[in-house]
PDB file of N, CA and C in Angstrom:
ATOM      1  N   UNK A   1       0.841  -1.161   0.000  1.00  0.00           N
ATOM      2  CA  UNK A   1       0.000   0.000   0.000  1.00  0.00           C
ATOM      3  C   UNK A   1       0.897   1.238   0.000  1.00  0.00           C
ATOM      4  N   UNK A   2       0.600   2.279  -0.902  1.00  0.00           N
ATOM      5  CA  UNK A   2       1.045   3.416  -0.771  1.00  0.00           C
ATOM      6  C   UNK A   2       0.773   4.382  -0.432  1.00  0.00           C
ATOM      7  N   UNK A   3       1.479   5.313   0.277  1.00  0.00           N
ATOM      8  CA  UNK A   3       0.935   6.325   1.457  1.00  0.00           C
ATOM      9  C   UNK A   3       2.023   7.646   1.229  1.00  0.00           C
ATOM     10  N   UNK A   4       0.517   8.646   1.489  1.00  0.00           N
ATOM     11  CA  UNK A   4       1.716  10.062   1.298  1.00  0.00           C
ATOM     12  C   UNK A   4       2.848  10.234   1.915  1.00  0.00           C
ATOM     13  N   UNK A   5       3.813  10.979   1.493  1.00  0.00           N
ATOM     14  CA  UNK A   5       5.047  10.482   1.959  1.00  0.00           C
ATOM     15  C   UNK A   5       5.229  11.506   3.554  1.00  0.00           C
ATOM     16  N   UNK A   6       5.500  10.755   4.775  1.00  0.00           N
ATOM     17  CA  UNK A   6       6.050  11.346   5.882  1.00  0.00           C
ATOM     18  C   UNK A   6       7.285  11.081   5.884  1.00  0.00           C
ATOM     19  N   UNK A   7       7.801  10.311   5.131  1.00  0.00           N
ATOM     20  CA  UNK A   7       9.334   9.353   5.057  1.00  0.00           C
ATOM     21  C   UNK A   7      10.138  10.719   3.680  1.00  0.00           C
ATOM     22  N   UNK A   8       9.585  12.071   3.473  1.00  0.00           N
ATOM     23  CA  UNK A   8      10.161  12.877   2.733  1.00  0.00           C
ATOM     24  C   UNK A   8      11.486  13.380   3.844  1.00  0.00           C
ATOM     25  N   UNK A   9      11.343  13.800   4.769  1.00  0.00           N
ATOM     26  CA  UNK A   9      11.991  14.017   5.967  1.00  0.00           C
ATOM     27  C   UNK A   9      13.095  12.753   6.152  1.00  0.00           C
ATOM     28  N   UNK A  10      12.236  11.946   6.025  1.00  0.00           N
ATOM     29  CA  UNK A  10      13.683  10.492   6.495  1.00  0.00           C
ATOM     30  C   UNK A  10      14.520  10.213   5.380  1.00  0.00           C
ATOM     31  N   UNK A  11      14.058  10.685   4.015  1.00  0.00           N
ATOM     32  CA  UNK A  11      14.613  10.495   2.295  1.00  0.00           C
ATOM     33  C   UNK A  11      15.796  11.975   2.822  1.00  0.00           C
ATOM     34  N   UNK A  12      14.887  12.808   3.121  1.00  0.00           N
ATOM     35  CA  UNK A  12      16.345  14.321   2.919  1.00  0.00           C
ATOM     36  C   UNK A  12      17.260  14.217   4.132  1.00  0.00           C
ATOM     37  N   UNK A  13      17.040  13.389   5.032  1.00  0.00           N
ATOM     38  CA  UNK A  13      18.005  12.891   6.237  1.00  0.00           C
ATOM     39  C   UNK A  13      18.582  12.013   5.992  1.00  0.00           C
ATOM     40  N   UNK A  14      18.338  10.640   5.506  1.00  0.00           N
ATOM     41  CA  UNK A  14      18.622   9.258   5.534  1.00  0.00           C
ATOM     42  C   UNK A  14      18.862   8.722   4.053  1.00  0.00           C
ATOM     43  N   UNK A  15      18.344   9.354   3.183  1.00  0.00           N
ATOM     44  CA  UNK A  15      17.722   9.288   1.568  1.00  0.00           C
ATOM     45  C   UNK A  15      19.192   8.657   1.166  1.00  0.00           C
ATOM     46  N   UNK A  16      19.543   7.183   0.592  1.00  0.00           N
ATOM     47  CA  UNK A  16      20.859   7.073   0.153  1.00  0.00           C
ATOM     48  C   UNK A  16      20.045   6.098  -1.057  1.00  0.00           C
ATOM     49  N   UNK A  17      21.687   6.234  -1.879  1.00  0.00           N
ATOM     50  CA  UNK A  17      21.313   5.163  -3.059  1.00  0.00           C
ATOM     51  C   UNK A  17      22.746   3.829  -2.469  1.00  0.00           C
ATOM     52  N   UNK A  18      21.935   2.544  -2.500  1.00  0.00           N
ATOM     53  CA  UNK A  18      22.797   1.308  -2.178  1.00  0.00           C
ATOM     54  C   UNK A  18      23.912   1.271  -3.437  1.00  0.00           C
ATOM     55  N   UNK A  19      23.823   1.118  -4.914  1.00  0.00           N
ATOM     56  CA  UNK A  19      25.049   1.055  -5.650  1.00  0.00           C
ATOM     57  C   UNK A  19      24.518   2.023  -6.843  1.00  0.00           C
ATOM     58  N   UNK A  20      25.110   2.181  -7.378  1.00  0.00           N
ATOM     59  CA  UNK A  20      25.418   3.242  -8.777  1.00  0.00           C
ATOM     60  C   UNK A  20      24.566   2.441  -9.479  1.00  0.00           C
ATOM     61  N   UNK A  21      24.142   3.163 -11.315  1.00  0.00           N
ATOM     62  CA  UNK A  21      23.423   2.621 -12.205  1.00  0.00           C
ATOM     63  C   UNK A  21      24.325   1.683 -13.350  1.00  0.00           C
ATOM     64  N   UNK A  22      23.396   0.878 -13.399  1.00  0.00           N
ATOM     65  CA  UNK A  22      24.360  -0.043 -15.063  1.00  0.00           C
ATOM     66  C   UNK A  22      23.591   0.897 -15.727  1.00  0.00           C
ATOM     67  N   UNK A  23      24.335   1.622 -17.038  1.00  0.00           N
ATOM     68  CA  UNK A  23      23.663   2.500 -17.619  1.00  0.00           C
ATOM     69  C   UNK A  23      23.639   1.668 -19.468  1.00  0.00           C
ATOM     70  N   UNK A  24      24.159   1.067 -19.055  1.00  0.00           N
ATOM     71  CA  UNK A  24      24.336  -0.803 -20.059  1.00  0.00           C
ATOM     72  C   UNK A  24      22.945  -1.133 -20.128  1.00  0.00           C
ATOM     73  N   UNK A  25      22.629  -1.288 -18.908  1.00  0.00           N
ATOM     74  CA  UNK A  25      21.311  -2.315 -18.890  1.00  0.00           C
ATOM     75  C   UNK A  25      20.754  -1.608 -19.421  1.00  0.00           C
ATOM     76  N   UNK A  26      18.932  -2.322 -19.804  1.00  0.00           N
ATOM     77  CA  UNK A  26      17.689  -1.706 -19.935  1.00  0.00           C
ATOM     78  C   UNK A  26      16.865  -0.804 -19.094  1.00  0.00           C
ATOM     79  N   UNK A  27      17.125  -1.313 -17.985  1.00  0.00           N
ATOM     80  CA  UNK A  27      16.265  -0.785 -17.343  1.00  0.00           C
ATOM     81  C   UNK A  27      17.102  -0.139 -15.958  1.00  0.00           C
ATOM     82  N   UNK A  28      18.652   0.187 -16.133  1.00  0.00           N
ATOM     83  CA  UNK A  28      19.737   0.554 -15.521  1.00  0.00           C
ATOM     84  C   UNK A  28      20.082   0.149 -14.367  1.00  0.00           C
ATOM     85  N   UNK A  29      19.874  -1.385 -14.951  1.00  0.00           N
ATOM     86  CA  UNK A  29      19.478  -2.073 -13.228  1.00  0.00           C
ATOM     87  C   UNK A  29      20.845  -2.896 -12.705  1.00  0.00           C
ATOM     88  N   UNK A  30      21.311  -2.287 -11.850  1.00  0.00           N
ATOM     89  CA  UNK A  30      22.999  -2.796 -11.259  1.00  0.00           C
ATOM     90  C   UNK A  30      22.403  -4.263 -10.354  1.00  0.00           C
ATOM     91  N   UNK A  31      21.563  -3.875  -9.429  1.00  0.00           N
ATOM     92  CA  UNK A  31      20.922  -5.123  -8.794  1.00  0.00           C
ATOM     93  C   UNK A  31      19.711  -4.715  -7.745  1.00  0.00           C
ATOM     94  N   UNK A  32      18.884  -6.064  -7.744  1.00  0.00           N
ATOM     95  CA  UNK A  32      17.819  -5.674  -7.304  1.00  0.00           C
ATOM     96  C   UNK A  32      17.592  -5.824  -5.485  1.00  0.00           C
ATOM     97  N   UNK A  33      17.141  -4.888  -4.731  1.00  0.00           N
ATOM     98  CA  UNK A  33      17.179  -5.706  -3.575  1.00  0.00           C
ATOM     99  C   UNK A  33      15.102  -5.696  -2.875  1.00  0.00           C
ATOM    100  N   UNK A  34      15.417  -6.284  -2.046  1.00  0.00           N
ATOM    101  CA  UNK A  34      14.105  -6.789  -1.296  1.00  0.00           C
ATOM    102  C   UNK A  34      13.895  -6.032   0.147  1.00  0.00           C
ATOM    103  N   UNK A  35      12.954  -5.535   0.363  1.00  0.00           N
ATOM    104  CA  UNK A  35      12.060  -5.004   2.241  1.00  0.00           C
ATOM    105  C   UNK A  35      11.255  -5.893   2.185  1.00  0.00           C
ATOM    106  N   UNK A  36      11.093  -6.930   3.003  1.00  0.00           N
ATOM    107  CA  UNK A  36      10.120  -7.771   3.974  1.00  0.00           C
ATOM    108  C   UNK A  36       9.966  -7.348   4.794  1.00  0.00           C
ATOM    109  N   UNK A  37       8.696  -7.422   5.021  1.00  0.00           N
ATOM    110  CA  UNK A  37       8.225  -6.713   6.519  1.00  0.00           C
ATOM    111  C   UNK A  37       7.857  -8.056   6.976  1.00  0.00           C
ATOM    112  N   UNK A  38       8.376  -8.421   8.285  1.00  0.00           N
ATOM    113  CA  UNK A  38       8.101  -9.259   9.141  1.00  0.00           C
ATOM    114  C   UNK A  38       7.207  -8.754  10.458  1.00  0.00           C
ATOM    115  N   UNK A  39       6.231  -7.527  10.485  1.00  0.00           N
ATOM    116  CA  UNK A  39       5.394  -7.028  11.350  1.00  0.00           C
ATOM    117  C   UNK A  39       4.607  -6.114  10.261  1.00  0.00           C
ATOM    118  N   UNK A  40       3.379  -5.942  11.220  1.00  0.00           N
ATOM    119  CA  UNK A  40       2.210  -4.916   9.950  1.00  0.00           C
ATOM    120  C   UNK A  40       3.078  -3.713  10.097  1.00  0.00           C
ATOM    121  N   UNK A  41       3.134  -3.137   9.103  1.00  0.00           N
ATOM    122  CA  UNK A  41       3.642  -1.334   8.836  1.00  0.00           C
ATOM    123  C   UNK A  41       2.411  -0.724   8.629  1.00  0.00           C
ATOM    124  N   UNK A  42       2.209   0.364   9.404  1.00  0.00           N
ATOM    125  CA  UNK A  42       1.190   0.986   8.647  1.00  0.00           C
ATOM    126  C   UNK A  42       1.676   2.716   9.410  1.00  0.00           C
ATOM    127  N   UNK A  43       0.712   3.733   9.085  1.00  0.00           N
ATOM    128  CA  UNK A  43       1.478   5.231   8.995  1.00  0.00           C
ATOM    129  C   UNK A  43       1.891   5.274  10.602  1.00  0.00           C
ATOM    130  N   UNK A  44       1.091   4.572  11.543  1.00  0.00           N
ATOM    131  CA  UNK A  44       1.705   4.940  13.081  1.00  0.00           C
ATOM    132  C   UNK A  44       2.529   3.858  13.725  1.00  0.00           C
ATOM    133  N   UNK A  45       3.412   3.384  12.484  1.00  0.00           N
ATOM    134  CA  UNK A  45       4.636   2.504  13.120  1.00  0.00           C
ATOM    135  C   UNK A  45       6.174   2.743  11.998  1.00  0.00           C
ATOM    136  N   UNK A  46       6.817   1.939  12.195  1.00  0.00           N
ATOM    137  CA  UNK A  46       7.824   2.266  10.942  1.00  0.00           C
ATOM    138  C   UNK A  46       7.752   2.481   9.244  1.00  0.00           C
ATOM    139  N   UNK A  47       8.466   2.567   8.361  1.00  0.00           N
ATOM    140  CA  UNK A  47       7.944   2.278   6.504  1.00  0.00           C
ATOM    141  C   UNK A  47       9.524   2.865   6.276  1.00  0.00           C
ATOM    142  N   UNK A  48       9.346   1.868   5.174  1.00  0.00           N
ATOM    143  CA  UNK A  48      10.377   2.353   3.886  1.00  0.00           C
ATOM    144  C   UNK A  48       9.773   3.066   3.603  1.00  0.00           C
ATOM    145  N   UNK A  49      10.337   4.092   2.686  1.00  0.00           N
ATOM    146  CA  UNK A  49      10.159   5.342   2.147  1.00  0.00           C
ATOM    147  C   UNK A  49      11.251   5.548   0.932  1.00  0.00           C
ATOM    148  N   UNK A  50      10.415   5.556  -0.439  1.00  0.00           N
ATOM    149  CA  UNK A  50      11.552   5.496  -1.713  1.00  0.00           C
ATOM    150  C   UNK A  50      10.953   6.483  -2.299  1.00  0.00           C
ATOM    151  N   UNK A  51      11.679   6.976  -3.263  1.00  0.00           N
ATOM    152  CA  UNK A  51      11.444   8.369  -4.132  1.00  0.00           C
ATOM    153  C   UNK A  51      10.849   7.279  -5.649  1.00  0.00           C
ATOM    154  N   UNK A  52      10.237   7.833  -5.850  1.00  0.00           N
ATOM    155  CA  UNK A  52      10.001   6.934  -7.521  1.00  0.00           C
ATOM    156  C   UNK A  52      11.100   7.311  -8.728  1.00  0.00           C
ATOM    157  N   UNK A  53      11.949   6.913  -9.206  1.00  0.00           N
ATOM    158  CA  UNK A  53      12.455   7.153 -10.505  1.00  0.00           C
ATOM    159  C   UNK A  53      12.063   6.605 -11.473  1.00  0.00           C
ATOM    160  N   UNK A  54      12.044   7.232 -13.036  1.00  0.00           N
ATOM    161  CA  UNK A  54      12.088   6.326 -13.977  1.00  0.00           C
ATOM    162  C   UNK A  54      13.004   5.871 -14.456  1.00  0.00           C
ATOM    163  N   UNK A  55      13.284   5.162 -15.520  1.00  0.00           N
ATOM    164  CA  UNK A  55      14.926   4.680 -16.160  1.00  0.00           C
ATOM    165  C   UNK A  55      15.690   5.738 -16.179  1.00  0.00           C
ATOM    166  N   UNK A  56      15.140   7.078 -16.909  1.00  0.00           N
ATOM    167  CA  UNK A  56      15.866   7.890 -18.023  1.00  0.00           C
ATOM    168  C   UNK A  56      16.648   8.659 -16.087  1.00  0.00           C
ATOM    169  N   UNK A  57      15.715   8.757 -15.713  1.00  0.00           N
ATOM    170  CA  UNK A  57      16.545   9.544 -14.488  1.00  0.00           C
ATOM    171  C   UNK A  57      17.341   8.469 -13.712  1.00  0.00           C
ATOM    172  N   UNK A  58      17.315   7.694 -13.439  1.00  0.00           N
ATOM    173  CA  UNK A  58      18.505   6.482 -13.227  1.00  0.00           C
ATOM    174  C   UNK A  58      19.461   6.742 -13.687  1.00  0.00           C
ATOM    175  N   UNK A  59      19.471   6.871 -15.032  1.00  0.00           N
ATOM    176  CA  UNK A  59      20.555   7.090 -16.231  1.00  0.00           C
ATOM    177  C   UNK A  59      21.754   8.134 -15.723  1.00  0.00           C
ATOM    178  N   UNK A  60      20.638   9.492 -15.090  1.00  0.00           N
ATOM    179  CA  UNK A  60      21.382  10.783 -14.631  1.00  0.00           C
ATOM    180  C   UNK A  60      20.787  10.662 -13.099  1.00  0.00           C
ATOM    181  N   UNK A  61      21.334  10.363 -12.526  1.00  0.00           N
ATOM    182  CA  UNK A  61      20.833  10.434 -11.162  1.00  0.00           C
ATOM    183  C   UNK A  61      20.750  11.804 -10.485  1.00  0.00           C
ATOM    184  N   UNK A  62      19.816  12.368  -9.690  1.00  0.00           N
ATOM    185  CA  UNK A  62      20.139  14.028  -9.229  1.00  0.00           C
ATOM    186  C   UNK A  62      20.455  13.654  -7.555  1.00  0.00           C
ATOM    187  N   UNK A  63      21.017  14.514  -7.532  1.00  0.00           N
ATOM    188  CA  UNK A  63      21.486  15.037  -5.595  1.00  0.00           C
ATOM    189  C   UNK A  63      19.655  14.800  -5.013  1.00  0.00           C
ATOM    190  N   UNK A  64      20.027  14.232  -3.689  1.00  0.00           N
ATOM    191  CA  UNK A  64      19.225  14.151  -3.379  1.00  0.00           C
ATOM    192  C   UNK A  64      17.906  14.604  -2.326  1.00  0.00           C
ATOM    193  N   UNK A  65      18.006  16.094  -2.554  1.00  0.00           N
ATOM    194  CA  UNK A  65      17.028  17.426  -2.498  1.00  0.00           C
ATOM    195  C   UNK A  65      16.634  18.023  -3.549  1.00  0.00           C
ATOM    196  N   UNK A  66      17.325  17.721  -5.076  1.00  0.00           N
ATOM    197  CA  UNK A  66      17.049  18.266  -6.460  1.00  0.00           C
ATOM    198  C   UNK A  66      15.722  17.130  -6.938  1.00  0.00           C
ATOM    199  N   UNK A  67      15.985  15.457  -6.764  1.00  0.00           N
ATOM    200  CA  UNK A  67      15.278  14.096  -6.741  1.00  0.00           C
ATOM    201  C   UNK A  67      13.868  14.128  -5.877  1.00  0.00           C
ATOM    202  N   UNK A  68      14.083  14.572  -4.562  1.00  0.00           N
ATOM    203  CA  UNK A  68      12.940  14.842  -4.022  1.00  0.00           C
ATOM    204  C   UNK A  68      11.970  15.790  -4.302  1.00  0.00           C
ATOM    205  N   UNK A  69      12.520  17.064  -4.614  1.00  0.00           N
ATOM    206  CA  UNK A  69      11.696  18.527  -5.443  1.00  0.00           C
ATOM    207  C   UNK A  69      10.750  17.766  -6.625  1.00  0.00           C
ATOM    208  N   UNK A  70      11.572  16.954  -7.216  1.00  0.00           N
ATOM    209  CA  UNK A  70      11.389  15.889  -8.603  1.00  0.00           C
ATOM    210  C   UNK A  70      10.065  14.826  -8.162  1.00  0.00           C
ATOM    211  N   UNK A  71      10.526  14.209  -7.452  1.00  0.00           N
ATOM    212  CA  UNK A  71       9.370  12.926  -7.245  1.00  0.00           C
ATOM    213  C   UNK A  71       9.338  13.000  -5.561  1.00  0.00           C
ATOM    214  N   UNK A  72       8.778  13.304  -4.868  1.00  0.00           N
ATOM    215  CA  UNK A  72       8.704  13.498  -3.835  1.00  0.00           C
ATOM    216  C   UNK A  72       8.662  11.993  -3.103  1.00  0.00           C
ATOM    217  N   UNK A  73       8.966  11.187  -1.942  1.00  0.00           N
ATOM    218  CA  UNK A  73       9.029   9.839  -1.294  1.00  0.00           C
ATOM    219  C   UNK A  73       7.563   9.179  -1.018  1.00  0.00           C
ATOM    220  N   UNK A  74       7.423   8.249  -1.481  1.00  0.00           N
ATOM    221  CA  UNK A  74       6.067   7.291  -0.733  1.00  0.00           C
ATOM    222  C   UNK A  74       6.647   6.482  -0.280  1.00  0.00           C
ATOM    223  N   UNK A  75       5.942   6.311   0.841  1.00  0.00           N
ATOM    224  CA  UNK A  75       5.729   5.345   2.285  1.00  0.00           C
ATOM    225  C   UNK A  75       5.160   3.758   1.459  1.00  0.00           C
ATOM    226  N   UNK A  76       5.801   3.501   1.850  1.00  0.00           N
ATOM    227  CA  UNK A  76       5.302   1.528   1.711  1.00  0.00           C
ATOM    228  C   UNK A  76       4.508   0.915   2.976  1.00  0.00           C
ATOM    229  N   UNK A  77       3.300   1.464   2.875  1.00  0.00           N
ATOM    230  CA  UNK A  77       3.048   0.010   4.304  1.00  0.00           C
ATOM    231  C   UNK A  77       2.397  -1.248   3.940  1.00  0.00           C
ATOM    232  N   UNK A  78       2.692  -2.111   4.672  1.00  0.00           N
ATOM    233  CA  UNK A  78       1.408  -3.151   4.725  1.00  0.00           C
ATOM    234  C   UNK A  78       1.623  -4.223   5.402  1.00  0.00           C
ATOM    235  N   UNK A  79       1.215  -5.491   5.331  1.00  0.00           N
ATOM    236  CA  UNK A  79       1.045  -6.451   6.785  1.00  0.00           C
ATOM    237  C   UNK A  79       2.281  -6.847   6.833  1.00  0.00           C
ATOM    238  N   UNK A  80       2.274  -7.701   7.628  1.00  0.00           N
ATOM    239  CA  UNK A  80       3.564  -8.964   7.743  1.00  0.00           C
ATOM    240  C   UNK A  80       3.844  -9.982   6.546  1.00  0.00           C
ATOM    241  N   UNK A  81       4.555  -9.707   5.775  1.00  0.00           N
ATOM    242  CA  UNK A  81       5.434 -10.737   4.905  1.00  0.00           C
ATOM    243  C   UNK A  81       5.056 -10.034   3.428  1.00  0.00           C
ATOM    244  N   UNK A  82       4.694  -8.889   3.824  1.00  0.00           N
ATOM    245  CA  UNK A  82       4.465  -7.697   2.604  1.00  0.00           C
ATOM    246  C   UNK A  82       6.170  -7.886   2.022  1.00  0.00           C
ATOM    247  N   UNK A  83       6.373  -7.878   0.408  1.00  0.00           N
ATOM    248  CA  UNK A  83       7.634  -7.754  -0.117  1.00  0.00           C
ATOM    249  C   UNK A  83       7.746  -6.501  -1.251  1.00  0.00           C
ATOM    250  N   UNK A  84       8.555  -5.878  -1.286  1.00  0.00           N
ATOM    251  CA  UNK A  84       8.844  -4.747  -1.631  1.00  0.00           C
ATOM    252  C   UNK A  84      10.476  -4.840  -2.599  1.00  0.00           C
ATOM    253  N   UNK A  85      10.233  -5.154  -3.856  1.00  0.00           N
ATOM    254  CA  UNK A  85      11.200  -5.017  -4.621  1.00  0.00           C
ATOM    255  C   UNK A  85      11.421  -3.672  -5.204  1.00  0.00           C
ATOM    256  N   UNK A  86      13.032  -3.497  -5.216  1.00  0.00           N
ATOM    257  CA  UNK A  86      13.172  -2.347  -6.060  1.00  0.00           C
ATOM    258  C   UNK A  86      14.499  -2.000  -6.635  1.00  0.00           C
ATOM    259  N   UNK A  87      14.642  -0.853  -7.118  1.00  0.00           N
ATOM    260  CA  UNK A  87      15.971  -0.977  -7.950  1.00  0.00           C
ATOM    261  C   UNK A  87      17.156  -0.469  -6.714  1.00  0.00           C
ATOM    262  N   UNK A  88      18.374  -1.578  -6.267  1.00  0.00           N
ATOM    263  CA  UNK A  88      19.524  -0.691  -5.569  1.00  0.00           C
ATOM    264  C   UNK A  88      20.156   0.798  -5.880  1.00  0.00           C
ATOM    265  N   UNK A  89      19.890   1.448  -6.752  1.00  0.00           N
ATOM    266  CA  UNK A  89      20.196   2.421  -7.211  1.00  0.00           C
ATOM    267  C   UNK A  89      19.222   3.687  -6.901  1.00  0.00           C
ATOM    268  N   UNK A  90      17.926   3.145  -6.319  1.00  0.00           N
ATOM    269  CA  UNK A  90      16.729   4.590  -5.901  1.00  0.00           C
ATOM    270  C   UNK A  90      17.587   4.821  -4.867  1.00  0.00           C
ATOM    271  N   UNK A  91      16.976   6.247  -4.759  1.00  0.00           N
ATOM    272  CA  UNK A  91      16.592   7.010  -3.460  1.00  0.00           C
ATOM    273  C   UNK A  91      15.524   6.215  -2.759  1.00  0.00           C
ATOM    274  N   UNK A  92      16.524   5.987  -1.086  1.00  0.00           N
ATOM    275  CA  UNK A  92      15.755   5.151  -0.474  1.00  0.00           C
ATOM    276  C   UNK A  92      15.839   4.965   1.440  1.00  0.00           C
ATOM    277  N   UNK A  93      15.029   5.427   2.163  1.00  0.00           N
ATOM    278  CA  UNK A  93      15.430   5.311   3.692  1.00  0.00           C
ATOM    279  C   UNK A  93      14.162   4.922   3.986  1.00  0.00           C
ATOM    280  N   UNK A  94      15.191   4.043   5.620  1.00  0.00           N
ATOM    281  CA  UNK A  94      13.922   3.142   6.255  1.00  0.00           C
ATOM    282  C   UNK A  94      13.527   4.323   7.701  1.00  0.00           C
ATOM    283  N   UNK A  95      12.958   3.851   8.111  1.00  0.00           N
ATOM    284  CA  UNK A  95      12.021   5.652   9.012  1.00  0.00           C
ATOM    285  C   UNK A  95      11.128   6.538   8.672  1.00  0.00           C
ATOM    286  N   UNK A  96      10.778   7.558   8.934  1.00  0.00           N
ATOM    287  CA  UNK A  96      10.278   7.928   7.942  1.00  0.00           C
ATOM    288  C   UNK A  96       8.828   8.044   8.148  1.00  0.00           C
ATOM    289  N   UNK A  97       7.899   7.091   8.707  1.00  0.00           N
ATOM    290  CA  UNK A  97       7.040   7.396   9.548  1.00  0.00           C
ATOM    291  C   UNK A  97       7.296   7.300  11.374  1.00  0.00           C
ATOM    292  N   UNK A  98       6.113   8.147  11.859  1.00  0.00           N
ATOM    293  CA  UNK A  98       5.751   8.140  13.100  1.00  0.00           C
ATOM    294  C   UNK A  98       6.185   6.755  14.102  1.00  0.00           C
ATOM    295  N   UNK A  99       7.283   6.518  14.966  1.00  0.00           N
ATOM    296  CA  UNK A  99       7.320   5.239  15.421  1.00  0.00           C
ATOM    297  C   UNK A  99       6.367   5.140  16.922  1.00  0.00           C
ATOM    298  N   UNK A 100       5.346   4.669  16.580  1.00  0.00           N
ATOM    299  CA  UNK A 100       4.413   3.855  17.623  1.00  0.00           C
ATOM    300  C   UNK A 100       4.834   2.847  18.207  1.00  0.00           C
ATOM    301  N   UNK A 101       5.027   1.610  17.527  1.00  0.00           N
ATOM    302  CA  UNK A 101       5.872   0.438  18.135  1.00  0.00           C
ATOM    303  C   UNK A 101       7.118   0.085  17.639  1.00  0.00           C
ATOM    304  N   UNK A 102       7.772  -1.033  18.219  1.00  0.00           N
ATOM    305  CA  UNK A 102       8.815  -2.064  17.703  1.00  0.00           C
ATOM    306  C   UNK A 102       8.338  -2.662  16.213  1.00  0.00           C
ATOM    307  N   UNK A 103       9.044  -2.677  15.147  1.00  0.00           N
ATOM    308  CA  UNK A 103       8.360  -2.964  13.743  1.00  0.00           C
ATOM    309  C   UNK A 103       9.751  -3.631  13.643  1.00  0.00           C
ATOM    310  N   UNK A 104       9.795  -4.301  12.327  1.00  0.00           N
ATOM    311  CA  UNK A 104      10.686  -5.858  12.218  1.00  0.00           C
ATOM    312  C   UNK A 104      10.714  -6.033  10.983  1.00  0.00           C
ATOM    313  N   UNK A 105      11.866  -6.073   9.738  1.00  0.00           N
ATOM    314  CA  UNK A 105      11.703  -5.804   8.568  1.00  0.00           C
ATOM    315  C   UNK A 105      13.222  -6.755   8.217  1.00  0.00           C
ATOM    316  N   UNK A 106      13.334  -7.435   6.923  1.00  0.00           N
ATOM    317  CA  UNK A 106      14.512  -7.403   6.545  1.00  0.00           C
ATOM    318  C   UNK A 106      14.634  -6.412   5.280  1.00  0.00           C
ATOM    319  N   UNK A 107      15.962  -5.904   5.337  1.00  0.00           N
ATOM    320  CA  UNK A 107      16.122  -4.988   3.532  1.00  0.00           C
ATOM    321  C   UNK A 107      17.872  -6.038   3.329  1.00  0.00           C
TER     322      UNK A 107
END
């Protein structure tokens, strides 16, 4: 489920990219990684929080307060064993919402 972004704050604090782009590939994809949520996420506990890119901006990646102005961050929530693929190369931090409880995730 996607949710307005409160995780914009945890993207311009926390906001990193895991590896650079294959600008080779199709779809500029260096490698893919995975968020499992092993507890429900929802807006009054933890969330990933990723900026959306398309390829062509992959390609040119921007600083990441120029990226956010650009596509602003959505929140990922949803139950336990929710999976969340995406490209290692987004803009991407875990926080981001309101922490209510202990929440439990692998990335």
């Amino acid at each position: 489920m996607l949710g307005a972004s409160a995780g914009a704050a945890a993207l311009a604090a926390a906001g990193h990219r895991d590896t650079g782009t294959d600008v080779g590939h199709p779809l500029a994809l260096r490698s893919l990684q995975a968020m499992i949520y092993l507890s429900d996420v929802s807006p009054g506990t933890h969330c990933f929080s990723i900026s959306p890119e398309s390829v062509a901006d992959l390609r040119e990646p921007r600083a990441t307060g120029e990226q956010l102005e650009h596509s602003p961050g959505l929140d990922l929530h949803g139950a336990a064993g929710s999976v969340f693929l995406f490209n290692s190369s987004a803009l991407h931090a875990v926080g981001g919402c309101i922490i209510g409880r202990q929440g439990s995730a692998l990335h």
